[in-house]
Coordinates of N, CA and C in Angstrom, one line a residue:
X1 N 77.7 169.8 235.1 CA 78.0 169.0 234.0 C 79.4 168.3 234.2
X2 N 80.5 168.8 234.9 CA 81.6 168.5 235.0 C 81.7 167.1 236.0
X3 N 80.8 167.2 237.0 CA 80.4 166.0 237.5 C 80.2 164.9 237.5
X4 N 78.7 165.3 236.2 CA 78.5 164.0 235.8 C 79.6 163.5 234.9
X5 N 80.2 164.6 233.9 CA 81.5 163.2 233.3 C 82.3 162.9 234.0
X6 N 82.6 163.5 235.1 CA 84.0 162.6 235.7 C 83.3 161.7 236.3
X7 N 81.9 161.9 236.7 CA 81.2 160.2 237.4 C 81.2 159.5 236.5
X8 N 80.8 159.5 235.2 CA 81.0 158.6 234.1 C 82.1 157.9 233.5
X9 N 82.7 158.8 233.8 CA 84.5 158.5 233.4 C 84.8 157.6 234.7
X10 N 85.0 157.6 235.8 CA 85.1 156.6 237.0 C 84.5 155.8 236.9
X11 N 82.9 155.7 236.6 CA 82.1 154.2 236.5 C 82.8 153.6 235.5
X12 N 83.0 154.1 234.0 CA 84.0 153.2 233.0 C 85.3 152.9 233.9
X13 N 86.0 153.7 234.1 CA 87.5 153.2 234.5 C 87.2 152.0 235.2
X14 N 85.8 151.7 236.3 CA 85.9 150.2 237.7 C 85.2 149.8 236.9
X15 N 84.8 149.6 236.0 CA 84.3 148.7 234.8 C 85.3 148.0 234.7
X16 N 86.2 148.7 233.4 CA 87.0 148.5 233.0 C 88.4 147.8 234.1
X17 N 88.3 148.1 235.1 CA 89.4 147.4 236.3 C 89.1 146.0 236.5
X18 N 87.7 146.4 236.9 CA 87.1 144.8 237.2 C 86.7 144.0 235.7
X19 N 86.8 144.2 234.6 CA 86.9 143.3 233.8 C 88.1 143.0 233.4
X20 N 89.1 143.5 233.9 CA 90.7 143.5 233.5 C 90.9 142.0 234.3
X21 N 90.6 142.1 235.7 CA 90.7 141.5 236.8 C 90.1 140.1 236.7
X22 N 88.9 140.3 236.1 CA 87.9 138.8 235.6 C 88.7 138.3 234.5
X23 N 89.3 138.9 233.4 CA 90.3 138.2 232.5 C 91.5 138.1 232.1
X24 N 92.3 137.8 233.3 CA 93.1 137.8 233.3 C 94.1 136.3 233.2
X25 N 92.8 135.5 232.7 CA 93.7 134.1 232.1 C 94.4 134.4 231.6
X26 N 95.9 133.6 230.9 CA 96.7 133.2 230.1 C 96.0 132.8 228.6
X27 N 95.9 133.9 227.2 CA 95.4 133.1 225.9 C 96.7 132.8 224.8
X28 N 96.6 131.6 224.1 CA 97.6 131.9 223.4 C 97.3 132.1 221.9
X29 N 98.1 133.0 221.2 CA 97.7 133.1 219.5 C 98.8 132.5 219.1
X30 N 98.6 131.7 218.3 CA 99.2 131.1 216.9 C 99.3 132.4 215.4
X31 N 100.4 132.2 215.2 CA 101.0 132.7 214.2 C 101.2 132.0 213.1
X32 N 101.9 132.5 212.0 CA 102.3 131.7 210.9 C 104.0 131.4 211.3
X33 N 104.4 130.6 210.8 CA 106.1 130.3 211.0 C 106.0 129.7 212.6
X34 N 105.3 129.2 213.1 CA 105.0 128.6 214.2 C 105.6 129.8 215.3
X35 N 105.1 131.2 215.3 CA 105.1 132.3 216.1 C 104.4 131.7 217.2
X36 N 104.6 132.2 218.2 CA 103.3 132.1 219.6 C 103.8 132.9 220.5
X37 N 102.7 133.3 220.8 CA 102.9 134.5 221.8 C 101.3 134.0 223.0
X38 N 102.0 134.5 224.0 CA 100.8 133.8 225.4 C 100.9 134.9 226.1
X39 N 99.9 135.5 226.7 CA 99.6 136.7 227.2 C 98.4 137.0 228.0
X40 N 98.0 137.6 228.9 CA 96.7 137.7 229.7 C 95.6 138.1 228.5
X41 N 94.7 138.0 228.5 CA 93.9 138.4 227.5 C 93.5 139.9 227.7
X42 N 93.5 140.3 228.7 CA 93.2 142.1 228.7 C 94.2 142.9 227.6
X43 N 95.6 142.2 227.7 CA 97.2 142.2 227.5 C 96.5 142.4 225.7
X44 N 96.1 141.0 225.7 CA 95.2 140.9 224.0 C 95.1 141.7 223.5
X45 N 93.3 142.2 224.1 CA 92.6 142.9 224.3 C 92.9 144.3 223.6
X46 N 93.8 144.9 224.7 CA 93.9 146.2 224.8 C 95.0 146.3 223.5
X47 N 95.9 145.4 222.9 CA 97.0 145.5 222.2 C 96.2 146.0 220.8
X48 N 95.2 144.8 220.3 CA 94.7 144.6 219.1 C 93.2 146.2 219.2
X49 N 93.1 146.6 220.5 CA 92.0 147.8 220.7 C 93.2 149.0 219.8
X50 N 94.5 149.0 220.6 CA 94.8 150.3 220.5 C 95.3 150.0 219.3
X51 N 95.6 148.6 218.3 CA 96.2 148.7 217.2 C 94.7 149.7 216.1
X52 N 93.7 148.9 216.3 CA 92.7 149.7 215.6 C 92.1 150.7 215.9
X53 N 93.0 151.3 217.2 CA 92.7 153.2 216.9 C 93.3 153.5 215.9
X54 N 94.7 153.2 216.1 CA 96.0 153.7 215.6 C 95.5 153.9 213.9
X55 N 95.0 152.3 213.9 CA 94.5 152.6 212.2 C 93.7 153.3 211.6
X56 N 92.5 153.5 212.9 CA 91.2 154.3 212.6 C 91.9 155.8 212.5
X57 N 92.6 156.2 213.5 CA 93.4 157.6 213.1 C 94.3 158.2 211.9
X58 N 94.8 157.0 211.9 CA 95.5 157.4 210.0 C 94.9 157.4 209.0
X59 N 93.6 156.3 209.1 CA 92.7 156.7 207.8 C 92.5 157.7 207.8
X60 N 92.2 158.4 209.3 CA 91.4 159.9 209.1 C 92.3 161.2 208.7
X61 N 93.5 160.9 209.4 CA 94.6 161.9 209.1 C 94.9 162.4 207.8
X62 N 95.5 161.0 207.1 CA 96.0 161.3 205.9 C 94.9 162.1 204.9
X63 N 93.8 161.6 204.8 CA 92.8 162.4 203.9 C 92.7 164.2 204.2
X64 N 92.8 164.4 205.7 CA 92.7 165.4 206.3 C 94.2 166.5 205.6
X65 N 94.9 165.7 206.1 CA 96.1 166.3 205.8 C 96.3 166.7 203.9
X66 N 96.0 165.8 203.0 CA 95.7 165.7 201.6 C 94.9 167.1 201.1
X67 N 93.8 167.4 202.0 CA 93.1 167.9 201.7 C 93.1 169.8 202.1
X68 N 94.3 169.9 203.7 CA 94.8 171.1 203.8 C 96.1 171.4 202.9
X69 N 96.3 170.5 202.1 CA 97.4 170.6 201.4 C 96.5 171.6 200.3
X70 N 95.3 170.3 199.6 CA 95.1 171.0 198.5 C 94.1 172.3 198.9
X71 N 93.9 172.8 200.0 CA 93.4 174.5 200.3 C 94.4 175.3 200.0
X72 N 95.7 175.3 200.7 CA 96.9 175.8 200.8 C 97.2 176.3 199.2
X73 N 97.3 175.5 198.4 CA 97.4 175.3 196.9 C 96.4 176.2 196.5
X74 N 94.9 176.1 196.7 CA 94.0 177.0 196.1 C 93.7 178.3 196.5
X75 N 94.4 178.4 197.5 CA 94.4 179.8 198.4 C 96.0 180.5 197.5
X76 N 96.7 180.0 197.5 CA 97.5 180.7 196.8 C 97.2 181.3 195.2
X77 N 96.1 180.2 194.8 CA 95.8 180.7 193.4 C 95.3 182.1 193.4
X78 N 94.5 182.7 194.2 CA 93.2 183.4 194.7 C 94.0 184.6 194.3
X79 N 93.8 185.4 193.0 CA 94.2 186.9 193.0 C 94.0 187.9 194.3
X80 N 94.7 188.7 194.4 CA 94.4 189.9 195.3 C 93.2 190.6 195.6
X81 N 92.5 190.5 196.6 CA 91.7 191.8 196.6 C 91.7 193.4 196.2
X82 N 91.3 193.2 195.0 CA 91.4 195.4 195.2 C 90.8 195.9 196.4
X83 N 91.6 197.1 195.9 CA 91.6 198.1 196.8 C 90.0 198.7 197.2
X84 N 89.3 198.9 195.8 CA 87.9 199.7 196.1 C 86.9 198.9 196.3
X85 N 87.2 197.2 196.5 CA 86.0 196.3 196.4 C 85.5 196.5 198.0
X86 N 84.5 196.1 198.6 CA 84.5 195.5 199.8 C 85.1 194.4 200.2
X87 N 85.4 193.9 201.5 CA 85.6 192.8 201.3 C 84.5 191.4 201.6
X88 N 84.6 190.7 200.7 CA 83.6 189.7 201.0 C 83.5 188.7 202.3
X89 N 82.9 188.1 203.3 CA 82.8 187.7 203.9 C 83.0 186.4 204.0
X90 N 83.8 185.8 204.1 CA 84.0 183.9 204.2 C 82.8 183.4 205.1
X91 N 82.6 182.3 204.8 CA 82.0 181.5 205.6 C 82.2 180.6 206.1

């Protein structure tokens, strides 16, 4: 199994080289306040890719994070176990 993903992972990477390589014209973006910025388009590409990880990851985080907060909070509420009960099993 370990094979096939590193074969898979290599086929993407020479994908990914050789489309780097095919686009590597000069694009330019227009901005507001007559910004411009001119860059290879993989340069683009990969800028505006890894901006919407970045964003796809904090949406996920922060809810994540919100929500070990409010465990932490409800786990403190949780009276003590006695002594003669069993103990119950979490799931």
């Amino acid at each position: 199994m370990r094979i096939v993903t590193w074969a898979i992972r290599l086929i993407v990477f020479v994908l990914l080289v050789a489309f780097a390589a095919k686009n590597a014209d000069p694009v330019t973006l227009h901005f507001y306040f007559d910004l411009v910025w001119q860059a290879p388009l993989i340069v683009v590409l990969f800028v505006f890719f890894a901006a919407g990880a970045l964003f796809g990851v904090l949406a996920l985080v922060l809810p994540l994070l919100r929500s070990r907060r409010e465990i932490a909070i409800l786990r403190k509420r949780i009276p003590p176990e006695e002594p003669g009960r069993p103990p119950v099993p979490e799931l």
